[in-house]
Amino acid sequence: PSAAYNLGLIYQQGKDVPQDNAEAAKWYRVAAEKGIAAAQLNLGAMYAAGDGVQQDYEEAFRWYSRAAEKGNGKAMLNLGYLYERGNGVTKDEATALEWYRKASDAGEWFAMGRISDAYKNGELGLPRDPDAANEWYKKYIEAQLRRKP
């Protein structure tokens, strides 16, 4: 399964082959169906963007959910985004916030920034709370500093 995932990356990035998102999606699907979380995430992203496949937010949700079940923080972040926007699911800010918190717990700095903004602006069902916004912003900055170069 990891070989299929690697082929997906090669075709998506066009490394030593012509870049081909449809071929990448084909190989990601092979790996995703074998349970490779990174392939599930990438296939979900392709469905969300319509890269190499017809755009389908419900299919993106399905693949992100599978990756999130395996602890993939980026998939958790993307589920939060789908719920916040109502793409492929019924819009639900409380569920979006729940996914952003899970993504944050998994170390996803972008989720921390989104929660900070939500406190700052009184979004996602949260009250305006500058102190909480600042605490989340600190987490966001600290997580960015810990990222691999």
CSV table of C-alpha atoms in Angstrom, one decimal:
chain,number,residue,atom,x,y,z
A,1,PRO,CA,0.0,0.0,0.0
A,2,SER,CA,2.8,2.5,0.7
A,3,ALA,CA,4.1,1.9,-2.8
A,4,ALA,CA,0.7,3.0,-4.2
A,5,TYR,CA,0.8,6.1,-1.9
A,6,ASN,CA,4.3,6.9,-3.2
A,7,LEU,CA,3.1,6.6,-6.8
A,8,GLY,CA,0.3,9.0,-6.0
A,9,LEU,CA,2.8,11.5,-4.7
A,10,ILE,CA,5.0,11.1,-7.7
A,11,TYR,CA,2.2,11.7,-10.2
A,12,GLN,CA,0.7,14.6,-8.1
A,13,GLN,CA,4.1,16.3,-7.9
A,14,GLY,CA,5.3,15.4,-11.4
A,15,LYS,CA,8.5,13.9,-10.1
A,16,ASP,CA,10.3,12.1,-13.0
A,17,VAL,CA,6.9,11.7,-14.7
A,18,PRO,CA,4.4,14.2,-16.3
A,19,GLN,CA,2.3,15.7,-13.5
A,20,ASP,CA,-1.1,13.9,-13.6
A,21,ASN,CA,-3.7,14.4,-10.9
A,22,ALA,CA,-6.1,11.8,-12.3
A,23,GLU,CA,-3.3,9.2,-12.1
A,24,ALA,CA,-2.4,10.4,-8.6
A,25,ALA,CA,-6.0,10.0,-7.5
A,26,LYS,CA,-6.0,6.5,-8.9
A,27,TRP,CA,-3.0,5.5,-6.8
A,28,TYR,CA,-4.1,7.4,-3.7
A,29,ARG,CA,-7.4,5.4,-3.9
A,30,VAL,CA,-5.5,2.1,-4.0
A,31,ALA,CA,-3.5,3.1,-0.9
A,32,ALA,CA,-6.5,4.7,0.8
A,33,GLU,CA,-8.6,1.6,0.4
A,34,LYS,CA,-5.8,-0.3,2.2
A,35,GLY,CA,-6.1,2.1,5.1
A,36,ILE,CA,-3.1,4.5,4.6
A,37,ALA,CA,-4.2,7.7,6.4
A,38,ALA,CA,-1.9,10.0,4.3
A,39,ALA,CA,-3.5,8.6,1.1
A,40,GLN,CA,-7.0,9.1,2.6
A,41,LEU,CA,-6.1,12.7,3.4
A,42,ASN,CA,-4.7,13.4,0.0
A,43,LEU,CA,-7.6,11.7,-1.8
A,44,GLY,CA,-10.0,13.7,0.3
A,45,ALA,CA,-8.2,16.9,-0.6
A,46,MET,CA,-8.3,16.0,-4.3
A,47,TYR,CA,-12.1,15.6,-4.1
A,48,ALA,CA,-12.5,18.8,-2.1
A,49,ALA,CA,-10.5,20.8,-4.8
A,50,GLY,CA,-11.6,18.8,-7.9
A,51,ASP,CA,-8.0,17.9,-8.7
A,52,GLY,CA,-7.9,14.9,-10.9
A,53,VAL,CA,-11.4,13.9,-9.9
A,54,GLN,CA,-14.8,15.6,-10.1
A,55,GLN,CA,-15.2,17.9,-7.1
A,56,ASP,CA,-17.3,16.1,-4.5
A,57,TYR,CA,-17.4,17.4,-0.9
A,58,GLU,CA,-19.3,14.4,0.3
A,59,GLU,CA,-16.5,12.1,-1.0
A,60,ALA,CA,-13.9,14.4,0.5
A,61,PHE,CA,-15.8,14.1,3.8
A,62,ARG,CA,-15.7,10.4,3.6
A,63,TRP,CA,-12.0,10.2,3.0
A,64,TYR,CA,-11.1,12.8,5.6
A,65,SER,CA,-13.2,11.0,8.1
A,66,ARG,CA,-11.3,7.7,7.5
A,67,ALA,CA,-8.0,9.5,8.0
A,68,ALA,CA,-9.2,11.3,11.1
A,69,GLU,CA,-10.2,8.0,12.6
A,70,LYS,CA,-6.6,7.1,12.4
A,71,GLY,CA,-5.5,10.2,14.2
A,72,ASN,CA,-4.5,12.3,11.1
A,73,GLY,CA,-4.6,15.9,12.3
A,74,LYS,CA,-4.8,17.5,8.9
A,75,ALA,CA,-7.8,15.4,8.1
A,76,MET,CA,-9.4,16.6,11.4
A,77,LEU,CA,-8.6,20.2,10.4
A,78,ASN,CA,-10.2,19.7,7.0
A,79,LEU,CA,-13.3,18.1,8.6
A,80,GLY,CA,-13.6,21.3,10.7
A,81,TYR,CA,-13.5,23.4,7.6
A,82,LEU,CA,-16.2,21.3,5.8
A,83,TYR,CA,-18.5,21.6,8.8
A,84,GLU,CA,-17.8,25.4,9.2
A,85,ARG,CA,-18.6,26.0,5.5
A,86,GLY,CA,-21.3,23.3,5.1
A,87,ASN,CA,-19.4,21.7,2.2
A,88,GLY,CA,-20.6,18.1,1.8
A,89,VAL,CA,-22.2,18.1,5.3
A,90,THR,CA,-24.8,20.2,7.1
A,91,LYS,CA,-23.2,23.4,8.3
A,92,ASP,CA,-22.5,23.0,12.0
A,93,GLU,CA,-20.2,25.4,13.8
A,94,ALA,CA,-20.2,23.4,17.1
A,95,THR,CA,-19.0,20.3,15.2
A,96,ALA,CA,-16.5,22.5,13.3
A,97,LEU,CA,-15.1,23.8,16.5
A,98,GLU,CA,-14.9,20.2,17.9
A,99,TRP,CA,-12.9,19.1,14.9
A,100,TYR,CA,-10.6,22.2,15.2
A,101,ARG,CA,-10.0,21.3,18.8
A,102,LYS,CA,-9.1,17.7,17.9
A,103,ALA,CA,-6.8,18.9,15.2
A,104,SER,CA,-5.2,21.3,17.6
A,105,ASP,CA,-4.7,18.4,20.1
A,106,ALA,CA,-3.0,16.6,17.2
A,107,GLY,CA,-0.6,19.6,16.8
A,108,GLU,CA,-2.1,21.3,13.8
A,109,TRP,CA,-1.1,24.9,14.1
A,110,PHE,CA,-3.7,26.2,11.6
A,111,ALA,CA,-6.5,24.8,13.8
A,112,MET,CA,-5.0,26.8,16.8
A,113,GLY,CA,-5.0,29.9,14.7
A,114,ARG,CA,-8.6,29.3,13.6
A,115,ILE,CA,-9.7,28.9,17.2
A,116,SER,CA,-7.9,32.1,18.2
A,117,ASP,CA,-9.7,34.0,15.4
A,118,ALA,CA,-13.0,32.5,16.6
A,119,TYR,CA,-12.5,33.8,20.1
A,120,LYS,CA,-11.3,37.1,18.8
A,121,ASN,CA,-14.3,37.6,16.5
A,122,GLY,CA,-17.0,35.7,18.4
A,123,GLU,CA,-17.4,32.9,15.8
A,124,LEU,CA,-18.1,29.2,15.8
A,125,GLY,CA,-20.5,29.7,18.7
A,126,LEU,CA,-17.7,31.1,21.0
A,127,PRO,CA,-18.0,34.4,22.8
A,128,ARG,CA,-15.7,37.3,22.0
A,129,ASP,CA,-12.8,36.6,24.5
A,130,PRO,CA,-9.6,38.5,23.9
A,131,ASP,CA,-7.8,36.6,26.7
A,132,ALA,CA,-8.7,33.2,25.2
A,133,ALA,CA,-7.9,34.5,21.7
A,134,ASN,CA,-4.4,35.5,22.9
A,135,GLU,CA,-3.9,32.1,24.6
A,136,TRP,CA,-4.8,30.3,21.4
A,137,TYR,CA,-2.6,32.6,19.4
A,138,LYS,CA,0.4,31.8,21.7
A,139,LYS,CA,-0.3,28.1,21.1
A,140,TYR,CA,-0.4,28.8,17.3
A,141,ILE,CA,2.9,30.6,17.4
A,142,GLU,CA,4.6,28.0,19.6
A,143,ALA,CA,3.3,25.2,17.2
A,144,GLN,CA,4.7,27.0,14.2
A,145,LEU,CA,8.1,27.4,15.9
A,146,ARG,CA,8.1,23.6,16.6
A,147,ARG,CA,7.4,22.7,12.9
A,148,LYS,CA,10.0,20.9,11.0
A,149,PRO,CA,11.8,23.1,8.5
